[in-house]
mmCIF file of C-alpha atoms in Angstrom:
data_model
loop_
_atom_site.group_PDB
_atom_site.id
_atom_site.type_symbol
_atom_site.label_atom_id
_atom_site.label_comp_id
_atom_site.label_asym_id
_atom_site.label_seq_id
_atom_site.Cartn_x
_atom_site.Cartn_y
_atom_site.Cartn_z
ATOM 1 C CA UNK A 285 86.012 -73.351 -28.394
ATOM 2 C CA UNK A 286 85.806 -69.880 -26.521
ATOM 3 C CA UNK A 287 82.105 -68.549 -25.298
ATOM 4 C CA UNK A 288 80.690 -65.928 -26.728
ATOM 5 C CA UNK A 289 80.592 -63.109 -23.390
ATOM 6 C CA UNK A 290 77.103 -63.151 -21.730
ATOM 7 C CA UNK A 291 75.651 -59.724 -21.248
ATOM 8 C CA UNK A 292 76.182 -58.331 -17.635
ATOM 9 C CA UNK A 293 73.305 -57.974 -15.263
ATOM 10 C CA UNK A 294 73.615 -54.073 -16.036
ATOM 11 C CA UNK A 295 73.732 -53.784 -19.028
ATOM 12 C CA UNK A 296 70.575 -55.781 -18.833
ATOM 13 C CA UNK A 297 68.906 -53.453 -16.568
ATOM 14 C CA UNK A 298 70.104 -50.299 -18.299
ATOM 15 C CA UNK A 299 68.274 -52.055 -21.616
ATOM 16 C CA UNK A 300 65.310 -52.688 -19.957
ATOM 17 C CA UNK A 301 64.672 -49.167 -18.250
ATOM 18 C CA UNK A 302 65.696 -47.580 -22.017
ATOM 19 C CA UNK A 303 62.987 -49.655 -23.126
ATOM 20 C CA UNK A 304 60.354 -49.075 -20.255
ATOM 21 C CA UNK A 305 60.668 -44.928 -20.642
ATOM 22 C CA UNK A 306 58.518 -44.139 -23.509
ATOM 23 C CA UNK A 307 55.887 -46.267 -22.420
ATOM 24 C CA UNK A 308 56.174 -44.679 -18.711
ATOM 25 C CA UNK A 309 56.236 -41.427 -20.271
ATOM 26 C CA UNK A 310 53.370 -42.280 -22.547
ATOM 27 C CA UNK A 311 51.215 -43.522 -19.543
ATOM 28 C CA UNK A 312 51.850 -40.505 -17.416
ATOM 29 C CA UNK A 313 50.712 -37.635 -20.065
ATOM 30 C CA UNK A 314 46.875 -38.276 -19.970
ATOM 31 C CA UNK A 315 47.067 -38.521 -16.188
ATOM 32 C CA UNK A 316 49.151 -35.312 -15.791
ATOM 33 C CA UNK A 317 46.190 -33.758 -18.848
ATOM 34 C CA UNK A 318 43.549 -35.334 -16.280
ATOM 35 C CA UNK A 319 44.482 -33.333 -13.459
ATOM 36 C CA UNK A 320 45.096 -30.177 -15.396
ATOM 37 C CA UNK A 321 41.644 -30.744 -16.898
ATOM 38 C CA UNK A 322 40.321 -31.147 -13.351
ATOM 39 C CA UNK A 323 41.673 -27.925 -11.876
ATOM 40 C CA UNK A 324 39.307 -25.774 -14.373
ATOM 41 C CA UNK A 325 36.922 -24.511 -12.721
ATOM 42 C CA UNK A 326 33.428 -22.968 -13.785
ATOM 43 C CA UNK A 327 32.383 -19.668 -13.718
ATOM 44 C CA UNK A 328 31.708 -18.826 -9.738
ATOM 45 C CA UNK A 329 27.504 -18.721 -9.080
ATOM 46 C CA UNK A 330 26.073 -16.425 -6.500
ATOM 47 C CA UNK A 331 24.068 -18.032 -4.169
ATOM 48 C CA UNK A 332 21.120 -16.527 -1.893
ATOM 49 C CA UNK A 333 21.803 -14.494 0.498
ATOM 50 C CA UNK A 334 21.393 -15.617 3.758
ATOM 51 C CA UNK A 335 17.977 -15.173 6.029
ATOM 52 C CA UNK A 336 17.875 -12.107 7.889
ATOM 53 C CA UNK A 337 18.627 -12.583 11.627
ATOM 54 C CA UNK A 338 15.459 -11.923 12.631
ATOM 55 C CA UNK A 339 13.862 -14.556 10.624
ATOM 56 C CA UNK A 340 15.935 -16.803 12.502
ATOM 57 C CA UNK A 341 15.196 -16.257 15.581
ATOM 58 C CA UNK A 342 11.368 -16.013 14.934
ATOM 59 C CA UNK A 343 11.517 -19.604 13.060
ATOM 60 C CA UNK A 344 13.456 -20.860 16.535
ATOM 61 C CA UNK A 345 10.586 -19.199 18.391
ATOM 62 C CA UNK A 346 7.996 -21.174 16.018
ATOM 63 C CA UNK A 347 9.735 -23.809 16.930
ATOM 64 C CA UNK A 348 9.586 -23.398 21.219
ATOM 65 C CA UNK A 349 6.507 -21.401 21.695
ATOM 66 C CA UNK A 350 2.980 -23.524 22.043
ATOM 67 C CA UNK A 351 0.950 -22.510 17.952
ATOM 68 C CA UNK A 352 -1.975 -20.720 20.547
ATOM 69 C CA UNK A 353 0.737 -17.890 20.787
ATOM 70 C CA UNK A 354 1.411 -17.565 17.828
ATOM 71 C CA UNK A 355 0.085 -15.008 15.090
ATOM 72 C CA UNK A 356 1.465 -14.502 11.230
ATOM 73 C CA UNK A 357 0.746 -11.337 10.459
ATOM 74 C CA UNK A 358 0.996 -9.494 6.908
ATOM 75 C CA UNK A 359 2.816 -6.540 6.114
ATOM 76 C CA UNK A 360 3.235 -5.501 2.845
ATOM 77 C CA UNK A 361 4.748 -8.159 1.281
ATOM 78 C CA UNK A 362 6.030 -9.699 3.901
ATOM 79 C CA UNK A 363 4.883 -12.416 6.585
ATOM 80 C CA UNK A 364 6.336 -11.999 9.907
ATOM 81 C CA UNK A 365 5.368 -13.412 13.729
ATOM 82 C CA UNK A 366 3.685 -12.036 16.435
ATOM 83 C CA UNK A 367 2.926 -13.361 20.184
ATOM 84 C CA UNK A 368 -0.364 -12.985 21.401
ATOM 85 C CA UNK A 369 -1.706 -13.548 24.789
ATOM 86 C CA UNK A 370 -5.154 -12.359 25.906
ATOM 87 C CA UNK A 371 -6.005 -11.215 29.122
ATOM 88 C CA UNK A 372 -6.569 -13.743 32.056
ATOM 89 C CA UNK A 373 -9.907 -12.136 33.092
ATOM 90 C CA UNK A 374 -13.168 -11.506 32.172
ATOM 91 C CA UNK A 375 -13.076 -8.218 30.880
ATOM 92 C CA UNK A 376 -9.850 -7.137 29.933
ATOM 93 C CA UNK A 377 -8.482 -3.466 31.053
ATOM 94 C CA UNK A 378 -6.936 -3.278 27.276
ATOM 95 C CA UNK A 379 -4.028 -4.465 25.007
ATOM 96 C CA UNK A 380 -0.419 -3.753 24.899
ATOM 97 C CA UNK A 381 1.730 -3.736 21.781
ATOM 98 C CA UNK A 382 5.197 -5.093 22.721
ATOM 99 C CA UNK A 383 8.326 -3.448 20.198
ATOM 100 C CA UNK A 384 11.505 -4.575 20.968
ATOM 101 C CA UNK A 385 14.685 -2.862 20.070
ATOM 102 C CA UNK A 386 17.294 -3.983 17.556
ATOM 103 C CA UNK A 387 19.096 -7.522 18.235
ATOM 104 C CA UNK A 388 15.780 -8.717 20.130
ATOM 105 C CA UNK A 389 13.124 -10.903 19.312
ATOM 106 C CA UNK A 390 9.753 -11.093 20.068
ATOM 107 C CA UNK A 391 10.104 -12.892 23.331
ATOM 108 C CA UNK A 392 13.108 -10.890 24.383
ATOM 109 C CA UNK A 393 14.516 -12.087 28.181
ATOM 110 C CA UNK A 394 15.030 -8.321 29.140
ATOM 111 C CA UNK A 395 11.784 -6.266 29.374
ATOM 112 C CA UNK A 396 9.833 -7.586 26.096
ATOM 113 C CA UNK A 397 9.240 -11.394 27.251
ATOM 114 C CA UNK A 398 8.436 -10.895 31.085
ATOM 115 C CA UNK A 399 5.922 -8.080 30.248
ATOM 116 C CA UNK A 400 4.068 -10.042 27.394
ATOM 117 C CA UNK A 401 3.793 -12.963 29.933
ATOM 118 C CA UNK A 402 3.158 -11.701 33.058
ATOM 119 C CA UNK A 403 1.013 -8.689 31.909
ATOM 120 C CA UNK A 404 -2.069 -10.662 30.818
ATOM 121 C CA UNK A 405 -2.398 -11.952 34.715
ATOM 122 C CA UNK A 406 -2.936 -8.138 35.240
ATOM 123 C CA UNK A 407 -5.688 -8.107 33.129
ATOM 124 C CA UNK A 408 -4.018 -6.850 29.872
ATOM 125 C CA UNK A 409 -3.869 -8.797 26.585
ATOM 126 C CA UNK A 410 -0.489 -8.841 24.731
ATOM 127 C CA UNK A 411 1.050 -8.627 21.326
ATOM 128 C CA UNK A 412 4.981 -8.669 20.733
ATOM 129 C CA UNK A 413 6.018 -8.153 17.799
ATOM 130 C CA UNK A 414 9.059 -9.405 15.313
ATOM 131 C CA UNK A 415 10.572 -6.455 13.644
ATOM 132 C CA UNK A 416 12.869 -6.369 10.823
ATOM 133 C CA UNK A 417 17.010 -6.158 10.874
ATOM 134 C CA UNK A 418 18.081 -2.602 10.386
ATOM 135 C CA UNK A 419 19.923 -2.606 6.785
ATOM 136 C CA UNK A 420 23.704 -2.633 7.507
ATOM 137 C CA UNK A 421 23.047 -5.650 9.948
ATOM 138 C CA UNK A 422 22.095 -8.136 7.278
ATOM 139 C CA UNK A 423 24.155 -10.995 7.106
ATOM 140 C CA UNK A 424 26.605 -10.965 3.838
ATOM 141 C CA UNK A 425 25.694 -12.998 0.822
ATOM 142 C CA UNK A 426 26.603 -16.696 0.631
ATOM 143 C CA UNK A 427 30.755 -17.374 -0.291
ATOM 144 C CA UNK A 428 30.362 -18.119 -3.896
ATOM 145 C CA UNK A 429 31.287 -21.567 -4.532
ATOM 146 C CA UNK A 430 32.566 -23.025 -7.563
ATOM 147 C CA UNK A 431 31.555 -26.074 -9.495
ATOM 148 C CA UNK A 432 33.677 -28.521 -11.423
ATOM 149 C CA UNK A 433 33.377 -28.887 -15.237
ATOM 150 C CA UNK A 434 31.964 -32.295 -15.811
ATOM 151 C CA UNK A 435 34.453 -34.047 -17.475
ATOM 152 C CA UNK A 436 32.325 -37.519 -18.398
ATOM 153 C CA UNK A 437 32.839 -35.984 -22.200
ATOM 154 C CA UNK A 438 35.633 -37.288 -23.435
ATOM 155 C CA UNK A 439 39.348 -35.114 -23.992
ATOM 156 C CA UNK A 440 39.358 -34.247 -27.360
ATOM 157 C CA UNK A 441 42.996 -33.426 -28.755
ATOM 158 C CA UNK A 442 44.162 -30.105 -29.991
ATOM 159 C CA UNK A 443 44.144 -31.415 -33.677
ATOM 160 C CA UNK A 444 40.627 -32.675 -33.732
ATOM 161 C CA UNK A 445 39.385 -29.334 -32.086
ATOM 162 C CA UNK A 446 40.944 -28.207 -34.616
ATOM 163 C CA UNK A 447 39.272 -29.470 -37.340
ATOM 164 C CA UNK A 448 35.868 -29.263 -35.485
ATOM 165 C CA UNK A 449 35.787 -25.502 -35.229
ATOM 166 C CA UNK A 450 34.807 -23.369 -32.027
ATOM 167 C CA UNK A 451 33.251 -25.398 -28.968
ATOM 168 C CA UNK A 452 30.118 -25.052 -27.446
ATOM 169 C CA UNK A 453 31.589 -23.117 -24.237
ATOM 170 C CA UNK A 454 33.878 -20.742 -26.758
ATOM 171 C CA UNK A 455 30.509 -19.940 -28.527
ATOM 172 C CA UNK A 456 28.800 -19.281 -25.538
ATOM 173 C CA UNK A 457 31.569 -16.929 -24.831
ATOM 174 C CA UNK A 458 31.586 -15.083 -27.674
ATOM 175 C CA UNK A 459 28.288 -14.445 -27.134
ATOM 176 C CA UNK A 460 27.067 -10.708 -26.736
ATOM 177 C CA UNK A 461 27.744 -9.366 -23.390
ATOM 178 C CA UNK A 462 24.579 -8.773 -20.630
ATOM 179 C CA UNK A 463 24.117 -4.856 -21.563
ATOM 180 C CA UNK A 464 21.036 -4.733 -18.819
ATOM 181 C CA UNK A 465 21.985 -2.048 -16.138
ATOM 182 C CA UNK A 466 22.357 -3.475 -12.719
ATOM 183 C CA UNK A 467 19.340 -2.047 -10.502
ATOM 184 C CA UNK A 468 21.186 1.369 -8.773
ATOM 185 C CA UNK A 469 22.424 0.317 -5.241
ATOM 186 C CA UNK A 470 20.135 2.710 -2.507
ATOM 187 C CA UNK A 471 21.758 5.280 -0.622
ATOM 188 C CA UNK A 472 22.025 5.464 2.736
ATOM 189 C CA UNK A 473 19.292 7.955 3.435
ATOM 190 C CA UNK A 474 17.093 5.530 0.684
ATOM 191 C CA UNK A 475 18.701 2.161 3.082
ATOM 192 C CA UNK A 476 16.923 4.022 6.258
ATOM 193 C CA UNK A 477 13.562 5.142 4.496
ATOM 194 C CA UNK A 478 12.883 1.239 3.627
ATOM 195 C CA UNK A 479 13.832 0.169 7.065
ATOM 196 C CA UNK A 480 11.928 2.502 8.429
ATOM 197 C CA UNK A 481 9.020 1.415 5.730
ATOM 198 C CA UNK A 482 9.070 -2.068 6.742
ATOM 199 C CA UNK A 483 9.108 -1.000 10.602
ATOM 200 C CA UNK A 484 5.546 1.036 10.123
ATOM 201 C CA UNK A 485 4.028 -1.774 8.065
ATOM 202 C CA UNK A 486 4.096 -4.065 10.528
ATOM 203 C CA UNK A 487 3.183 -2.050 13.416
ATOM 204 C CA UNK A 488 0.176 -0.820 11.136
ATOM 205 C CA UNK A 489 -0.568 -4.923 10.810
ATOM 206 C CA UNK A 490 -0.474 -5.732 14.594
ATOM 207 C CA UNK A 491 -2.947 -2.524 15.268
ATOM 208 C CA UNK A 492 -5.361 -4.008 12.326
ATOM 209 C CA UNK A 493 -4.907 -7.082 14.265
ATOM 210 C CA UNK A 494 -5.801 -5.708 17.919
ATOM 211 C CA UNK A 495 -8.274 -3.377 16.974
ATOM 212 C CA UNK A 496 -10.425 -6.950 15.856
ATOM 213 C CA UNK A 497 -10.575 -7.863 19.547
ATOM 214 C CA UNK A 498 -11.976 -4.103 20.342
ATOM 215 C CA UNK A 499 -9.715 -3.351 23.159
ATOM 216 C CA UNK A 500 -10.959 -0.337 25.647
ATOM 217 C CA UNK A 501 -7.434 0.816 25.655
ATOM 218 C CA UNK A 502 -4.311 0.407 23.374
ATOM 219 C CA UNK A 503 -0.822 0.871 24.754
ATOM 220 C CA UNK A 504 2.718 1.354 22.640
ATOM 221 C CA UNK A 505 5.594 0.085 24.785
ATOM 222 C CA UNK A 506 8.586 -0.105 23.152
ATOM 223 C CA UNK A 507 12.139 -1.339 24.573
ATOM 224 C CA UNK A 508 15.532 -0.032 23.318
ATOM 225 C CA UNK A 509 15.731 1.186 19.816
ATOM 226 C CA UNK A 510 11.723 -0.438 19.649
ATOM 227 C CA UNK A 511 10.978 2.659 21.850
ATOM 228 C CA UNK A 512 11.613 5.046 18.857
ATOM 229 C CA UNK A 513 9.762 3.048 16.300
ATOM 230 C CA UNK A 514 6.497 3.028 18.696
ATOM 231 C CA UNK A 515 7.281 7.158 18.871
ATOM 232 C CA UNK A 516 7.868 7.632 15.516
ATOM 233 C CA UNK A 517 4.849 5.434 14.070
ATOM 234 C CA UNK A 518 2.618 7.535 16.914
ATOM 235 C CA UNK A 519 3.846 10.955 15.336
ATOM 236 C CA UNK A 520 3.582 10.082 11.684
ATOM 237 C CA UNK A 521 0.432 8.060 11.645
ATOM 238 C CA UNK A 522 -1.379 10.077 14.730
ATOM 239 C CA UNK A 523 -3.953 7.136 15.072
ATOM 240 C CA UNK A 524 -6.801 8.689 17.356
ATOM 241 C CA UNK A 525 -7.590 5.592 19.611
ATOM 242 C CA UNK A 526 -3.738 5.065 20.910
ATOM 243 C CA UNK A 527 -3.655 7.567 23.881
ATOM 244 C CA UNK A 528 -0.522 5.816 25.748
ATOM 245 C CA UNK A 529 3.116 5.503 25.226
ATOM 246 C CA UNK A 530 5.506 3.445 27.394
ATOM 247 C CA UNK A 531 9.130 3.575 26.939
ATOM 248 C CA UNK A 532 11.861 0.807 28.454
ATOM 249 C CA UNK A 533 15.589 1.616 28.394
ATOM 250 C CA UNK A 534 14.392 4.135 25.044
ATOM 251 C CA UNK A 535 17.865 4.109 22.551
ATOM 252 C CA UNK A 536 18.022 6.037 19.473
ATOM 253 C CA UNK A 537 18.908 4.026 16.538
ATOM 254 C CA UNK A 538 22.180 5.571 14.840
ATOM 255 C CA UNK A 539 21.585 7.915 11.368
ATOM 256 C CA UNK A 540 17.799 8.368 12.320
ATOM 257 C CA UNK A 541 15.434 11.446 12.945
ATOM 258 C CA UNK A 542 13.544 13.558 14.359
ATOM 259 C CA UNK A 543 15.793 12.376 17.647
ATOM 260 C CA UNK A 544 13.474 11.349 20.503
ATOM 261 C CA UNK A 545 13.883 14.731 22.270
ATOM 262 C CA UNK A 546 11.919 16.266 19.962
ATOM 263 C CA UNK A 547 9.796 13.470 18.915
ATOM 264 C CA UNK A 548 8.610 13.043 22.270
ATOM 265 C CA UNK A 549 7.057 16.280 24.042
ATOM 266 C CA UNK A 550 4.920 17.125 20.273
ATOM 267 C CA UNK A 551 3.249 13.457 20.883
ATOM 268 C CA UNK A 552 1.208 15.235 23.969
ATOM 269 C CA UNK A 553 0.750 11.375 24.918
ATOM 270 C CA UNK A 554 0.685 10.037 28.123
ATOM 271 C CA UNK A 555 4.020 9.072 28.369
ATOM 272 C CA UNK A 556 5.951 6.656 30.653
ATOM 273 C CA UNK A 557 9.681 6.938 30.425
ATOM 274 C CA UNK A 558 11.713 4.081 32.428
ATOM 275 C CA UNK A 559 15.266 4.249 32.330
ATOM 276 C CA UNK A 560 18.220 2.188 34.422
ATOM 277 C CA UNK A 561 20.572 5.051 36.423
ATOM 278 C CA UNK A 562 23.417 3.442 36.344
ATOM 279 C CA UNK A 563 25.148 4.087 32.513
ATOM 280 C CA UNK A 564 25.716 7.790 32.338
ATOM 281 C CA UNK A 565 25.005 7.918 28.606
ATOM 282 C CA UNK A 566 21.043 6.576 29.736
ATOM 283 C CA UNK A 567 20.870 8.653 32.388
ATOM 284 C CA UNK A 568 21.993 11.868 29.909
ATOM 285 C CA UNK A 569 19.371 10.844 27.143
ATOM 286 C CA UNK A 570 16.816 10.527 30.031
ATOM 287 C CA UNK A 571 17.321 13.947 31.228
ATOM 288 C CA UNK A 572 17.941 15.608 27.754
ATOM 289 C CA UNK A 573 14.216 14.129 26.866
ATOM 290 C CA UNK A 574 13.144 14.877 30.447
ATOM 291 C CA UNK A 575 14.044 19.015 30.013
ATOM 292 C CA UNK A 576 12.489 18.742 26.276
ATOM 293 C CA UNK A 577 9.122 17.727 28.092
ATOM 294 C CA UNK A 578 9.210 20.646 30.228
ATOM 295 C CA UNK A 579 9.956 23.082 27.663
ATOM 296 C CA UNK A 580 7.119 22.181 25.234
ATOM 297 C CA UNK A 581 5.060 21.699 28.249
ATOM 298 C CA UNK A 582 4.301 17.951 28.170
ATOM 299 C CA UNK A 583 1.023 17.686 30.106
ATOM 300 C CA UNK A 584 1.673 13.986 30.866
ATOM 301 C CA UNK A 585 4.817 12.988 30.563
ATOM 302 C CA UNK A 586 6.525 10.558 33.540
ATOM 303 C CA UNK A 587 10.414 9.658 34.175
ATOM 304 C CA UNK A 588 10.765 6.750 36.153
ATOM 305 C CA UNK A 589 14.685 5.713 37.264
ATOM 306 C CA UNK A 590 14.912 2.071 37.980
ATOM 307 C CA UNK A 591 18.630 0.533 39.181
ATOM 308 C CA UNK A 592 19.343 -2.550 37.158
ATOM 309 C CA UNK A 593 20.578 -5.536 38.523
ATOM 310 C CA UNK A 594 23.071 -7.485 36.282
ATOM 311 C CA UNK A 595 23.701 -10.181 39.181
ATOM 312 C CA UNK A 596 19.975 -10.678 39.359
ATOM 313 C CA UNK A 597 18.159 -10.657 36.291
ATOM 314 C CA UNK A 598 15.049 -12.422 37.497
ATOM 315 C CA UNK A 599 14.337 -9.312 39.820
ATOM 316 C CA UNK A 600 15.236 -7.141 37.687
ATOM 317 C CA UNK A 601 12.559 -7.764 35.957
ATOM 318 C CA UNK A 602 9.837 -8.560 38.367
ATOM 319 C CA UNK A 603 10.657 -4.976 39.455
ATOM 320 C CA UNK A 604 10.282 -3.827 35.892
ATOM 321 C CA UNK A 605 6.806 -5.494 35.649
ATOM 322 C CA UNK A 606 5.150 -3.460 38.825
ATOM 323 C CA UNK A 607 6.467 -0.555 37.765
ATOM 324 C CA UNK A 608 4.583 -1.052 34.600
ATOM 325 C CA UNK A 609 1.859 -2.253 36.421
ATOM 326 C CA UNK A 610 1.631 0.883 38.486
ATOM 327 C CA UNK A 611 2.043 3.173 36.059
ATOM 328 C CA UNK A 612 -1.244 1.857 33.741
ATOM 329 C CA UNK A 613 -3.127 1.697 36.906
ATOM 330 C CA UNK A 614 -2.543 5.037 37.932
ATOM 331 C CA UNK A 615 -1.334 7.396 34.992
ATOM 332 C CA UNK A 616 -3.301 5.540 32.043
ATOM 333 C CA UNK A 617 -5.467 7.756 29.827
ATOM 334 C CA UNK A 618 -8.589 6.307 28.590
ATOM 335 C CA UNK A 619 -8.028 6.024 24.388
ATOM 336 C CA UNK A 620 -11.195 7.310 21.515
ATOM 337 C CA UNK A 621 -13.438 4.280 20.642
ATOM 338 C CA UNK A 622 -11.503 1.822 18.253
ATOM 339 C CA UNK A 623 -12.240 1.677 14.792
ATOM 340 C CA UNK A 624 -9.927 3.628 13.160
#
């Protein structure tokens, strides 16, 4: 009796993948939904903006400096450091207020630190000061960074959405937009009025602060761009018991006025004016400011040219030091009884 024919080995296989499919196919279409699901993202958040550079580098000096040196003063609103040092002798000859230009700290290695340290063996106390980023130097805001949606909830299907109505997040959208204006962005004259705001507060804080010691004598120095704030703080303010104004490598910051040549000679301060020879934009500015003195008749105003010595910072700024050093001994102008 004939056998009935046995199946062939692919026709067998060819039955078994017809019969695998749906289910493959079935399997796969919540894991494809899954990963579609993932990829939605929620609405971007705006973090904080980061700190300003300044506050960085004062929290590193916090962080390096002995506490004794340290002073938090007030301004304002605002909290920001100072470094004190008093005077290594018995009776001090007075107290220098340290403003360093923009990029520097209050322990600055050109100019700003060596003078705050090595000033008080000369018999002068010392207070450097942290001042504020200009605006257009702030760091930008934070990257915003998207979150994923939870998805521990579980998928509901089309149908059953359906039939539930509108879901929480389409109800929150249809929600009535935020009509409160955004606050009016400042202009760039209104950018350099609050820098300039913030600069004068806290140079009005560290004077508060010196003036509780009683000093015989108050000195502005200022280095760089610091050299215009001390200037312009002088000339606005006028305080009657600061007499003396030192100036270190003096830069106008850019978009600001009066400039310094005319700042300068109306002061009718005792003025020191140290400047490095060697870039011919300094040595311009130092003459322009030099002629501006003689025409309104400054009756104490000094230019001292120093040569700078990249390859050698560590005289560089020993030199720097005596020079200051000479010029309180012998051009310094005895300042009206504090108490202002």
């Amino acid at each position: 009796m004939p056998r009935a024919p046995r199946p062939t080995l692919a026709a067998l296989c060819f039955a078994f993948l017809t019969c695998g499919l749906p289910a493959l196919a079935a399997d796969a279409t919540p894991a494809k939904q899954d990963a579609a699901d993932n990829s939605q993202e929620m609405p971007a958040v705006t973090r904080a903006p980061l700190q300003e550079r300044s506050q960085v580098e004062a929290a590193g000096l916090e962080r390096q400096l002995p506490e004794n040196e340290q002073q938090q003063l007030q301004a304002g609103d605002e909290t920001f450091l100072a470094l004190w040092r008093p005077a290594n002798v018995g009776e001090p000859e007075g107290l220098v207020i340290l403003l360093p230009g923009d990029g520097e700290n209050a322990d600055w290695p050109l100019a700003v630190g060596p003078l705050r340290r090595k000033l008080p063996d000369a018999g002068w106390s010392t207070l450097s000061l942290s001042l504020p980023d200009p605006k257009g130097d702030e760091p930008p805001p934070r990257p915003e960074k998207p979150s994923k949606i939870d998805r521990s909830e579980p998928v509901v299907s089309a149908e059953k959405a359906a039939e539930d109505g509108p879901s929480t997040t389409e109800q929150a959208g249809s929600a009535e937009p935020n009509t409160d204006p955004a606050p009016p962005a400042l202009s760039t004259e209104g950018i350099r009025k609050a820098h300039s705001t913030r600069v004068s507060a806290r140079i009005q804080a560290a004077l508060t602060f010196a003036r509780q010691s009683k000093p015989t004598t108050i000195v502005f120095l200022g280095h760089g761009t610091g050299a215009y704030w001390a200037a312009q703080y002088l000339a606005v303010e006028e305080p009657t018991d600061i007499r003396n104004l030192l100036l270190v490598d003096a830069q106008q910051p850019a978009g600001y006025d009066p400039i310094l040549d005319k700042l300068l000679p109306e002061l009718k301060l005792a003025t020191g004016d140290f400047y490095y020879r060697e870039a011919p934009a300094d040595r311009s500015a130092a003459q322009e400011r030099l002629q501006a003195s003689k025409r309104q008749k400054h009756p104490a105003y000094i230019q001292v040219a120093m040569n700078g010595l990249p390859g050698d910072r560590a005289t560089e700024q020993e030199q720097l030091v005596r020079r200051i050093r000479g010029w309180l001994s012998l051009q310094l102008q005895a300042g009206a009884p504090p108490g202002r």
